[in-house]
Amino acid sequence: MMRTKMIQSIAVIGMLAIAIAGCKSTKKSDTTTENVMVSAVSKPVDKDTITIKNIRRVQRDSLGLFAVVFNVPTSGSDIMKNAITEWISEELEGSYEGELTDVEKMADYYMDKVLKRNYETASEFKAESGQDQFDYEDSTTINKFYESDAFITYSYVSDGYTGGAHGYHIYKGQTFRKSDGRRIGWDVFQRTYSVEFMNLIRDGLKEYWEVKTDEELDDMLMDKDNFSVRPLPDCPPLFEKKGVTFVYNQYEIAPYAAGLPSFTIPYEKLIPFMNATAKKLIK
């Protein structure tokens, strides 16, 4: 039987209430954004040397709940700080043209965009349908969740609802190399289409769905043939304490009800597939 489940390696351990799980039988997304803002770090880290500044813009009104929440590094090299802040801006939409060092102004800018688009949507819907009661949600939270001597990994959670059977829930993230701010992607792995690498992915998905056979796994997938051609998730590899976390978002490989299929492959199993860049990160 399929279970909805959190991403174990990056889940809250009593610190951050983010449900990285599948859907419930509710119309809105499952994440409660007001709880997301409790902490800037979603789990204790081994090498918490980079200090951060928390930025929070939240508004709850008659239209709904809206939030732009993120944290930025305030220590470390300028090139790393700039790389992370630039990525945060791009994930929020990428249209802010001001100085990246003025993160308060950046937060105001994106919050204004959030409010504008939702109020415009509500106004258009009201003109068409006459409805004047709304319960929208448009919230994004971007936080540091793991740090080592060589890298720092951020998480991104976005939830939205403007009507209908259910909203959306997106989880992704990005690992940065501390020395120069490089964004780490799937290009640091080799032979990702090999049978051996595919078996690691399939084993992770079997664990997530609690199935044992390839046939049972194929039944969970929306398109098993396409999956064999394009097995890697859109979310980049998320390096953390003991391994790399793979995250598939809603509808990426499975139906909405499947939630966010996710699992962590231990470093020792991935080393044969890592190039020199990846290996240096985990030394």
PDB file of C-alpha atoms in Angstrom:
ATOM      1  CA  MET A   1       0.000   0.000   0.000  1.00  0.00           C
ATOM      2  CA  MET A   2       1.324   3.412  -0.949  1.00  0.00           C
ATOM      3  CA  ARG A   3       2.133   5.773   1.895  1.00  0.00           C
ATOM      4  CA  THR A   4       2.497   9.499   1.960  1.00  0.00           C
ATOM      5  CA  LYS A   5       5.807  10.261   3.483  1.00  0.00           C
ATOM      6  CA  MET A   6       8.241  13.000   4.251  1.00  0.00           C
ATOM      7  CA  ILE A   7      11.682  13.293   2.782  1.00  0.00           C
ATOM      8  CA  GLN A   8      13.368  11.598   5.699  1.00  0.00           C
ATOM      9  CA  SER A   9      16.828  13.058   5.386  1.00  0.00           C
ATOM     10  CA  ILE A  10      15.678  16.667   5.258  1.00  0.00           C
ATOM     11  CA  ALA A  11      12.536  16.491   7.323  1.00  0.00           C
ATOM     12  CA  VAL A  12      11.969  18.451  10.457  1.00  0.00           C
ATOM     13  CA  ILE A  13      13.102  16.780  13.628  1.00  0.00           C
ATOM     14  CA  GLY A  14      10.878  18.735  15.952  1.00  0.00           C
ATOM     15  CA  MET A  15      11.964  22.046  14.399  1.00  0.00           C
ATOM     16  CA  LEU A  16      10.106  22.807  11.184  1.00  0.00           C
ATOM     17  CA  ALA A  17       6.572  21.761  10.273  1.00  0.00           C
ATOM     18  CA  ILE A  18       6.863  21.256   6.535  1.00  0.00           C
ATOM     19  CA  ALA A  19       4.890  18.344   5.219  1.00  0.00           C
ATOM     20  CA  ILE A  20       6.850  17.058   2.218  1.00  0.00           C
ATOM     21  CA  ALA A  21       4.181  14.506   1.684  1.00  0.00           C
ATOM     22  CA  GLY A  22       1.429  13.628  -0.689  1.00  0.00           C
ATOM     23  CA  CYS A  23      -1.989  15.146  -0.729  1.00  0.00           C
ATOM     24  CA  LYS A  24      -4.807  14.837   1.750  1.00  0.00           C
ATOM     25  CA  SER A  25      -8.434  15.054   0.781  1.00  0.00           C
ATOM     26  CA  THR A  26      -8.418  18.816   1.181  1.00  0.00           C
ATOM     27  CA  LYS A  27      -8.691  21.480  -1.442  1.00  0.00           C
ATOM     28  CA  LYS A  28      -5.603  23.407  -0.425  1.00  0.00           C
ATOM     29  CA  SER A  29      -2.001  22.301  -0.369  1.00  0.00           C
ATOM     30  CA  ASP A  30      -0.901  20.475   2.754  1.00  0.00           C
ATOM     31  CA  THR A  31       1.853  22.792   3.910  1.00  0.00           C
ATOM     32  CA  THR A  32       0.819  25.386   6.481  1.00  0.00           C
ATOM     33  CA  THR A  33       2.946  28.353   5.569  1.00  0.00           C
ATOM     34  CA  GLU A  34       2.542  30.059   8.917  1.00  0.00           C
ATOM     35  CA  ASN A  35       4.305  27.087  10.498  1.00  0.00           C
ATOM     36  CA  VAL A  36       7.036  27.066   7.882  1.00  0.00           C
ATOM     37  CA  MET A  37       8.416  30.296   9.290  1.00  0.00           C
ATOM     38  CA  VAL A  38       9.188  28.932  12.723  1.00  0.00           C
ATOM     39  CA  SER A  39      12.848  28.287  11.988  1.00  0.00           C
ATOM     40  CA  ALA A  40      15.438  29.279   9.446  1.00  0.00           C
ATOM     41  CA  VAL A  41      17.138  25.894   9.531  1.00  0.00           C
ATOM     42  CA  SER A  42      15.198  22.707   8.982  1.00  0.00           C
ATOM     43  CA  LYS A  43      17.591  20.444  10.847  1.00  0.00           C
ATOM     44  CA  PRO A  44      20.736  20.686  12.943  1.00  0.00           C
ATOM     45  CA  VAL A  45      23.877  20.797  10.813  1.00  0.00           C
ATOM     46  CA  ASP A  46      27.318  19.405  11.528  1.00  0.00           C
ATOM     47  CA  LYS A  47      29.272  22.415  10.294  1.00  0.00           C
ATOM     48  CA  ASP A  48      27.053  25.388  10.991  1.00  0.00           C
ATOM     49  CA  THR A  49      29.705  28.010  10.271  1.00  0.00           C
ATOM     50  CA  ILE A  50      27.763  30.226   7.878  1.00  0.00           C
ATOM     51  CA  THR A  51      25.576  32.722   9.697  1.00  0.00           C
ATOM     52  CA  ILE A  52      22.287  33.720   8.129  1.00  0.00           C
ATOM     53  CA  LYS A  53      19.787  36.557   8.125  1.00  0.00           C
ATOM     54  CA  ASN A  54      16.091  35.746   8.143  1.00  0.00           C
ATOM     55  CA  ILE A  55      13.828  37.735   5.842  1.00  0.00           C
ATOM     56  CA  ARG A  56      10.079  37.434   6.344  1.00  0.00           C
ATOM     57  CA  ARG A  57       7.144  38.994   4.533  1.00  0.00           C
ATOM     58  CA  VAL A  58       3.744  37.563   5.487  1.00  0.00           C
ATOM     59  CA  GLN A  59       0.235  38.855   4.953  1.00  0.00           C
ATOM     60  CA  ARG A  60      -3.043  37.199   5.841  1.00  0.00           C
ATOM     61  CA  ASP A  61      -6.163  39.074   4.792  1.00  0.00           C
ATOM     62  CA  SER A  62      -9.640  38.516   3.430  1.00  0.00           C
ATOM     63  CA  LEU A  63      -8.201  37.126   0.201  1.00  0.00           C
ATOM     64  CA  GLY A  64      -5.917  34.550   1.789  1.00  0.00           C
ATOM     65  CA  LEU A  65      -2.382  33.843   2.987  1.00  0.00           C
ATOM     66  CA  PHE A  66       0.659  35.241   1.201  1.00  0.00           C
ATOM     67  CA  ALA A  67       4.288  34.903   2.154  1.00  0.00           C
ATOM     68  CA  VAL A  68       7.828  35.366   0.924  1.00  0.00           C
ATOM     69  CA  VAL A  69      10.269  33.962   3.463  1.00  0.00           C
ATOM     70  CA  PHE A  70      13.946  33.241   2.986  1.00  0.00           C
ATOM     71  CA  ASN A  71      17.318  33.469   4.654  1.00  0.00           C
ATOM     72  CA  VAL A  72      20.593  34.655   3.201  1.00  0.00           C
ATOM     73  CA  PRO A  73      24.176  34.059   4.324  1.00  0.00           C
ATOM     74  CA  THR A  74      25.852  36.937   6.136  1.00  0.00           C
ATOM     75  CA  SER A  75      29.262  35.298   6.475  1.00  0.00           C
ATOM     76  CA  GLY A  76      31.543  33.458   4.102  1.00  0.00           C
ATOM     77  CA  SER A  77      32.987  34.708   0.845  1.00  0.00           C
ATOM     78  CA  ASP A  78      31.256  37.462  -1.101  1.00  0.00           C
ATOM     79  CA  ILE A  79      31.130  35.259  -4.184  1.00  0.00           C
ATOM     80  CA  MET A  80      29.280  32.520  -2.284  1.00  0.00           C
ATOM     81  CA  LYS A  81      26.869  34.972  -0.650  1.00  0.00           C
ATOM     82  CA  ASN A  82      26.113  36.570  -4.007  1.00  0.00           C
ATOM     83  CA  ALA A  83      25.590  33.179  -5.692  1.00  0.00           C
ATOM     84  CA  ILE A  84      23.061  32.073  -3.074  1.00  0.00           C
ATOM     85  CA  THR A  85      21.166  35.370  -3.011  1.00  0.00           C
ATOM     86  CA  GLU A  86      21.048  35.414  -6.810  1.00  0.00           C
ATOM     87  CA  TRP A  87      19.612  31.888  -6.842  1.00  0.00           C
ATOM     88  CA  ILE A  88      16.995  32.880  -4.271  1.00  0.00           C
ATOM     89  CA  SER A  89      15.976  35.826  -6.452  1.00  0.00           C
ATOM     90  CA  GLU A  90      15.729  33.597  -9.511  1.00  0.00           C
ATOM     91  CA  GLU A  91      13.589  31.074  -7.667  1.00  0.00           C
ATOM     92  CA  LEU A  92      11.229  33.835  -6.548  1.00  0.00           C
ATOM     93  CA  GLU A  93      10.793  34.883 -10.189  1.00  0.00           C
ATOM     94  CA  GLY A  94      14.094  36.393 -11.256  1.00  0.00           C
ATOM     95  CA  SER A  95      12.831  39.852 -12.181  1.00  0.00           C
ATOM     96  CA  TYR A  96      14.406  41.874  -9.349  1.00  0.00           C
ATOM     97  CA  GLU A  97      17.034  44.202 -10.853  1.00  0.00           C
ATOM     98  CA  GLY A  98      18.191  45.957  -7.686  1.00  0.00           C
ATOM     99  CA  GLU A  99      21.319  45.285  -5.676  1.00  0.00           C
ATOM    100  CA  LEU A 100      21.442  41.744  -4.339  1.00  0.00           C
ATOM    101  CA  THR A 101      22.962  43.055  -1.137  1.00  0.00           C
ATOM    102  CA  ASP A 102      19.707  44.896  -0.380  1.00  0.00           C
ATOM    103  CA  VAL A 103      17.739  41.804   0.570  1.00  0.00           C
ATOM    104  CA  GLU A 104      15.036  43.759   2.396  1.00  0.00           C
ATOM    105  CA  LYS A 105      14.250  45.653  -0.779  1.00  0.00           C
ATOM    106  CA  MET A 106      14.330  42.382  -2.720  1.00  0.00           C
ATOM    107  CA  ALA A 107      11.815  40.830  -0.311  1.00  0.00           C
ATOM    108  CA  ASP A 108       9.489  43.854  -0.611  1.00  0.00           C
ATOM    109  CA  TYR A 109       9.701  43.649  -4.385  1.00  0.00           C
ATOM    110  CA  TYR A 110       8.715  39.989  -4.567  1.00  0.00           C
ATOM    111  CA  MET A 111       6.006  40.326  -1.944  1.00  0.00           C
ATOM    112  CA  ASP A 112       4.465  43.149  -3.969  1.00  0.00           C
ATOM    113  CA  LYS A 113       4.507  40.847  -7.010  1.00  0.00           C
ATOM    114  CA  VAL A 114       2.779  38.075  -5.061  1.00  0.00           C
ATOM    115  CA  LEU A 115       0.025  40.391  -3.842  1.00  0.00           C
ATOM    116  CA  LYS A 116      -0.488  42.035  -7.217  1.00  0.00           C
ATOM    117  CA  ARG A 117      -0.914  38.807  -9.168  1.00  0.00           C
ATOM    118  CA  ASN A 118      -3.305  37.305  -6.649  1.00  0.00           C
ATOM    119  CA  TYR A 119      -5.464  40.395  -6.333  1.00  0.00           C
ATOM    120  CA  GLU A 120      -5.615  40.670 -10.119  1.00  0.00           C
ATOM    121  CA  THR A 121      -6.635  37.020 -10.394  1.00  0.00           C
ATOM    122  CA  ALA A 122      -9.337  37.463  -7.767  1.00  0.00           C
ATOM    123  CA  SER A 123     -10.630  40.611  -9.438  1.00  0.00           C
ATOM    124  CA  GLU A 124     -10.895  38.885 -12.820  1.00  0.00           C
ATOM    125  CA  PHE A 125     -12.617  35.864 -11.290  1.00  0.00           C
ATOM    126  CA  LYS A 126     -15.060  38.054  -9.397  1.00  0.00           C
ATOM    127  CA  ALA A 127     -15.949  39.949 -12.587  1.00  0.00           C
ATOM    128  CA  GLU A 128     -16.649  36.673 -14.397  1.00  0.00           C
ATOM    129  CA  SER A 129     -18.418  34.708 -11.682  1.00  0.00           C
ATOM    130  CA  GLY A 130     -19.621  37.234  -9.133  1.00  0.00           C
ATOM    131  CA  GLN A 131     -17.840  35.339  -6.364  1.00  0.00           C
ATOM    132  CA  ASP A 132     -16.483  37.583  -3.625  1.00  0.00           C
ATOM    133  CA  GLN A 133     -15.299  35.008  -1.062  1.00  0.00           C
ATOM    134  CA  PHE A 134     -11.768  33.716  -1.521  1.00  0.00           C
ATOM    135  CA  ASP A 135      -9.270  31.578   0.330  1.00  0.00           C
ATOM    136  CA  TYR A 136      -6.102  31.884  -1.708  1.00  0.00           C
ATOM    137  CA  GLU A 137      -2.595  30.839  -0.784  1.00  0.00           C
ATOM    138  CA  ASP A 138       0.671  31.893  -2.414  1.00  0.00           C
ATOM    139  CA  SER A 139       3.683  31.255  -0.229  1.00  0.00           C
ATOM    140  CA  THR A 140       7.357  30.478  -0.743  1.00  0.00           C
ATOM    141  CA  THR A 141       9.955  29.588   1.858  1.00  0.00           C
ATOM    142  CA  ILE A 142      13.666  29.233   1.029  1.00  0.00           C
ATOM    143  CA  ASN A 143      15.995  28.096   3.812  1.00  0.00           C
ATOM    144  CA  LYS A 144      19.415  26.707   4.487  1.00  0.00           C
ATOM    145  CA  PHE A 145      19.034  23.143   5.678  1.00  0.00           C
ATOM    146  CA  TYR A 146      22.489  21.576   5.556  1.00  0.00           C
ATOM    147  CA  GLU A 147      26.074  22.701   5.616  1.00  0.00           C
ATOM    148  CA  SER A 148      29.437  20.940   5.485  1.00  0.00           C
ATOM    149  CA  ASP A 149      32.992  22.199   5.172  1.00  0.00           C
ATOM    150  CA  ALA A 150      32.741  22.094   1.383  1.00  0.00           C
ATOM    151  CA  PHE A 151      29.099  22.828   0.526  1.00  0.00           C
ATOM    152  CA  ILE A 152      25.863  24.393   1.666  1.00  0.00           C
ATOM    153  CA  THR A 153      22.417  23.177   0.632  1.00  0.00           C
ATOM    154  CA  TYR A 154      19.215  25.218   0.492  1.00  0.00           C
ATOM    155  CA  SER A 155      15.611  24.035   0.319  1.00  0.00           C
ATOM    156  CA  TYR A 156      12.695  25.634  -1.512  1.00  0.00           C
ATOM    157  CA  VAL A 157       9.032  25.065  -0.618  1.00  0.00           C
ATOM    158  CA  SER A 158       6.187  26.725  -2.493  1.00  0.00           C
ATOM    159  CA  ASP A 159       2.458  26.307  -1.956  1.00  0.00           C
ATOM    160  CA  GLY A 160      -0.453  27.828  -3.782  1.00  0.00           C
ATOM    161  CA  TYR A 161      -4.194  27.661  -4.159  1.00  0.00           C
ATOM    162  CA  THR A 162      -6.621  29.776  -6.198  1.00  0.00           C
ATOM    163  CA  GLY A 163      -9.562  27.407  -6.304  1.00  0.00           C
ATOM    164  CA  GLY A 164     -10.407  23.967  -7.569  1.00  0.00           C
ATOM    165  CA  ALA A 165      -9.952  20.477  -6.186  1.00  0.00           C
ATOM    166  CA  HIS A 166      -6.488  21.086  -4.778  1.00  0.00           C
ATOM    167  CA  GLY A 167      -3.595  23.490  -4.827  1.00  0.00           C
ATOM    168  CA  TYR A 168       0.028  22.857  -5.662  1.00  0.00           C
ATOM    169  CA  HIS A 169       3.015  21.968  -3.539  1.00  0.00           C
ATOM    170  CA  ILE A 170       6.573  22.239  -4.865  1.00  0.00           C
ATOM    171  CA  TYR A 171       9.723  21.118  -3.121  1.00  0.00           C
ATOM    172  CA  LYS A 172      13.215  21.500  -4.519  1.00  0.00           C
ATOM    173  CA  GLY A 173      16.567  22.886  -3.521  1.00  0.00           C
ATOM    174  CA  GLN A 174      20.127  23.609  -4.501  1.00  0.00           C
ATOM    175  CA  THR A 175      23.585  22.653  -3.281  1.00  0.00           C
ATOM    176  CA  PHE A 176      26.345  25.261  -3.583  1.00  0.00           C
ATOM    177  CA  ARG A 177      30.091  24.761  -3.428  1.00  0.00           C
ATOM    178  CA  LYS A 178      31.406  27.066  -0.727  1.00  0.00           C
ATOM    179  CA  SER A 179      34.677  27.926  -2.414  1.00  0.00           C
ATOM    180  CA  ASP A 180      33.135  29.670  -5.414  1.00  0.00           C
ATOM    181  CA  GLY A 181      29.332  29.439  -5.124  1.00  0.00           C
ATOM    182  CA  ARG A 182      29.000  26.937  -7.952  1.00  0.00           C
ATOM    183  CA  ARG A 183      25.561  25.394  -8.239  1.00  0.00           C
ATOM    184  CA  ILE A 184      25.852  21.628  -8.143  1.00  0.00           C
ATOM    185  CA  GLY A 185      23.769  19.791 -10.717  1.00  0.00           C
ATOM    186  CA  TRP A 186      23.405  16.320 -12.137  1.00  0.00           C
ATOM    187  CA  ASP A 187      26.446  16.947 -14.332  1.00  0.00           C
ATOM    188  CA  VAL A 188      28.691  15.919 -11.406  1.00  0.00           C
ATOM    189  CA  PHE A 189      27.444  12.352 -11.885  1.00  0.00           C
ATOM    190  CA  GLN A 190      28.400   9.986 -14.667  1.00  0.00           C
ATOM    191  CA  ARG A 191      26.659   7.011 -16.262  1.00  0.00           C
ATOM    192  CA  THR A 192      23.299   8.128 -14.885  1.00  0.00           C
ATOM    193  CA  TYR A 193      21.516   6.131 -17.600  1.00  0.00           C
ATOM    194  CA  SER A 194      23.372   2.929 -16.803  1.00  0.00           C
ATOM    195  CA  VAL A 195      21.528  -0.087 -15.482  1.00  0.00           C
ATOM    196  CA  GLU A 196      23.454   0.183 -12.207  1.00  0.00           C
ATOM    197  CA  PHE A 197      22.458   3.804 -11.579  1.00  0.00           C
ATOM    198  CA  MET A 198      18.870   3.155 -12.634  1.00  0.00           C
ATOM    199  CA  ASN A 199      18.690   0.308 -10.134  1.00  0.00           C
ATOM    200  CA  LEU A 200      19.700   2.686  -7.334  1.00  0.00           C
ATOM    201  CA  ILE A 201      16.866   5.033  -8.302  1.00  0.00           C
ATOM    202  CA  ARG A 202      14.354   2.220  -8.609  1.00  0.00           C
ATOM    203  CA  ASP A 203      15.383   0.834  -5.216  1.00  0.00           C
ATOM    204  CA  GLY A 204      14.862   4.277  -3.671  1.00  0.00           C
ATOM    205  CA  LEU A 205      11.396   4.565  -5.192  1.00  0.00           C
ATOM    206  CA  LYS A 206      10.488   1.072  -4.033  1.00  0.00           C
ATOM    207  CA  GLU A 207      11.395   2.078  -0.509  1.00  0.00           C
ATOM    208  CA  TYR A 208       9.325   5.266  -0.775  1.00  0.00           C
ATOM    209  CA  TRP A 209       6.253   3.398  -2.014  1.00  0.00           C
ATOM    210  CA  GLU A 210       6.911   0.316   0.118  1.00  0.00           C
ATOM    211  CA  VAL A 211       6.821  -2.087  -2.811  1.00  0.00           C
ATOM    212  CA  LYS A 212       9.193  -4.932  -3.603  1.00  0.00           C
ATOM    213  CA  THR A 213       8.939  -5.844  -7.272  1.00  0.00           C
ATOM    214  CA  ASP A 214       9.627  -3.971 -10.490  1.00  0.00           C
ATOM    215  CA  GLU A 215       6.072  -4.694 -11.577  1.00  0.00           C
ATOM    216  CA  GLU A 216       4.651  -3.035  -8.460  1.00  0.00           C
ATOM    217  CA  LEU A 217       6.913  -0.023  -9.004  1.00  0.00           C
ATOM    218  CA  ASP A 218       5.865   0.311 -12.641  1.00  0.00           C
ATOM    219  CA  ASP A 219       2.235   0.414 -11.515  1.00  0.00           C
ATOM    220  CA  MET A 220       3.039   3.502  -9.432  1.00  0.00           C
ATOM    221  CA  LEU A 221       4.574   5.404 -12.342  1.00  0.00           C
ATOM    222  CA  MET A 222       2.538   7.475 -14.757  1.00  0.00           C
ATOM    223  CA  ASP A 223       4.704   6.481 -17.734  1.00  0.00           C
ATOM    224  CA  LYS A 224       7.187   3.709 -17.060  1.00  0.00           C
ATOM    225  CA  ASP A 225       8.643   3.922 -20.574  1.00  0.00           C
ATOM    226  CA  ASN A 226       9.363   7.647 -20.303  1.00  0.00           C
ATOM    227  CA  PHE A 227      10.856   7.129 -16.850  1.00  0.00           C
ATOM    228  CA  SER A 228      13.431   4.714 -18.220  1.00  0.00           C
ATOM    229  CA  VAL A 229      14.485   7.360 -20.765  1.00  0.00           C
ATOM    230  CA  ARG A 230      14.473  10.304 -18.363  1.00  0.00           C
ATOM    231  CA  PRO A 231      15.064   8.973 -14.853  1.00  0.00           C
ATOM    232  CA  LEU A 232      16.643  11.960 -13.103  1.00  0.00           C
ATOM    233  CA  PRO A 233      14.375  14.405 -11.239  1.00  0.00           C
ATOM    234  CA  ASP A 234      14.070  18.043 -12.241  1.00  0.00           C
ATOM    235  CA  CYS A 235      15.240  18.972  -8.754  1.00  0.00           C
ATOM    236  CA  PRO A 236      19.057  19.044  -8.631  1.00  0.00           C
ATOM    237  CA  PRO A 237      20.901  16.548  -6.421  1.00  0.00           C
ATOM    238  CA  LEU A 238      20.634  17.661  -2.809  1.00  0.00           C
ATOM    239  CA  PHE A 239      23.826  16.849  -0.942  1.00  0.00           C
ATOM    240  CA  GLU A 240      23.409  16.418   2.790  1.00  0.00           C
ATOM    241  CA  LYS A 241      24.935  14.519   5.702  1.00  0.00           C
ATOM    242  CA  LYS A 242      24.971  10.903   4.592  1.00  0.00           C
ATOM    243  CA  GLY A 243      24.002  10.976   0.962  1.00  0.00           C
ATOM    244  CA  VAL A 244      22.260  12.652  -1.945  1.00  0.00           C
ATOM    245  CA  THR A 245      18.509  13.208  -1.808  1.00  0.00           C
ATOM    246  CA  PHE A 246      16.425  12.718  -4.954  1.00  0.00           C
ATOM    247  CA  VAL A 247      13.109  14.604  -5.082  1.00  0.00           C
ATOM    248  CA  TYR A 248      10.395  14.180  -7.720  1.00  0.00           C
ATOM    249  CA  ASN A 249       7.604  16.735  -7.635  1.00  0.00           C
ATOM    250  CA  GLN A 250       3.912  16.257  -8.260  1.00  0.00           C
ATOM    251  CA  TYR A 251       3.084  14.820 -11.685  1.00  0.00           C
ATOM    252  CA  GLU A 252       6.774  14.450 -12.546  1.00  0.00           C
ATOM    253  CA  ILE A 253       6.736  10.649 -12.509  1.00  0.00           C
ATOM    254  CA  ALA A 254       3.568   9.810 -10.602  1.00  0.00           C
ATOM    255  CA  PRO A 255       0.020  11.118 -10.039  1.00  0.00           C
ATOM    256  CA  TYR A 256      -0.778  13.942  -7.632  1.00  0.00           C
ATOM    257  CA  ALA A 257      -1.905  11.490  -4.963  1.00  0.00           C
ATOM    258  CA  ALA A 258       1.597  10.011  -4.847  1.00  0.00           C
ATOM    259  CA  GLY A 259       2.933  13.176  -3.250  1.00  0.00           C
ATOM    260  CA  LEU A 260       6.600  13.919  -3.730  1.00  0.00           C
ATOM    261  CA  PRO A 261       8.470  10.643  -4.270  1.00  0.00           C
ATOM    262  CA  SER A 262      11.814  11.067  -2.540  1.00  0.00           C
ATOM    263  CA  PHE A 263      14.682   9.085  -1.108  1.00  0.00           C
ATOM    264  CA  THR A 264      18.339   9.409  -0.148  1.00  0.00           C
ATOM    265  CA  ILE A 265      21.094   7.288  -1.695  1.00  0.00           C
ATOM    266  CA  PRO A 266      24.139   6.915   0.577  1.00  0.00           C
ATOM    267  CA  TYR A 267      27.368   8.436  -0.653  1.00  0.00           C
ATOM    268  CA  GLU A 268      29.162   5.096  -0.643  1.00  0.00           C
ATOM    269  CA  LYS A 269      26.753   3.775  -3.281  1.00  0.00           C
ATOM    270  CA  LEU A 270      27.113   6.889  -5.442  1.00  0.00           C
ATOM    271  CA  ILE A 271      30.900   7.263  -5.392  1.00  0.00           C
ATOM    272  CA  PRO A 272      31.382   5.001  -8.470  1.00  0.00           C
ATOM    273  CA  PHE A 273      29.196   7.430 -10.422  1.00  0.00           C
ATOM    274  CA  MET A 274      30.725  10.695  -9.131  1.00  0.00           C
ATOM    275  CA  ASN A 275      33.196  12.793 -11.040  1.00  0.00           C
ATOM    276  CA  ALA A 276      36.099  14.533  -9.290  1.00  0.00           C
ATOM    277  CA  THR A 277      33.967  17.599  -8.452  1.00  0.00           C
ATOM    278  CA  ALA A 278      31.413  15.564  -6.538  1.00  0.00           C
ATOM    279  CA  LYS A 279      34.016  13.474  -4.737  1.00  0.00           C
ATOM    280  CA  LYS A 280      35.784  16.574  -3.434  1.00  0.00           C
ATOM    281  CA  LEU A 281      32.517  17.799  -1.911  1.00  0.00           C
ATOM    282  CA  ILE A 282      32.185  14.800   0.369  1.00  0.00           C
ATOM    283  CA  LYS A 283      35.819  14.300   1.422  1.00  0.00           C
TER     284      LYS A 283
END
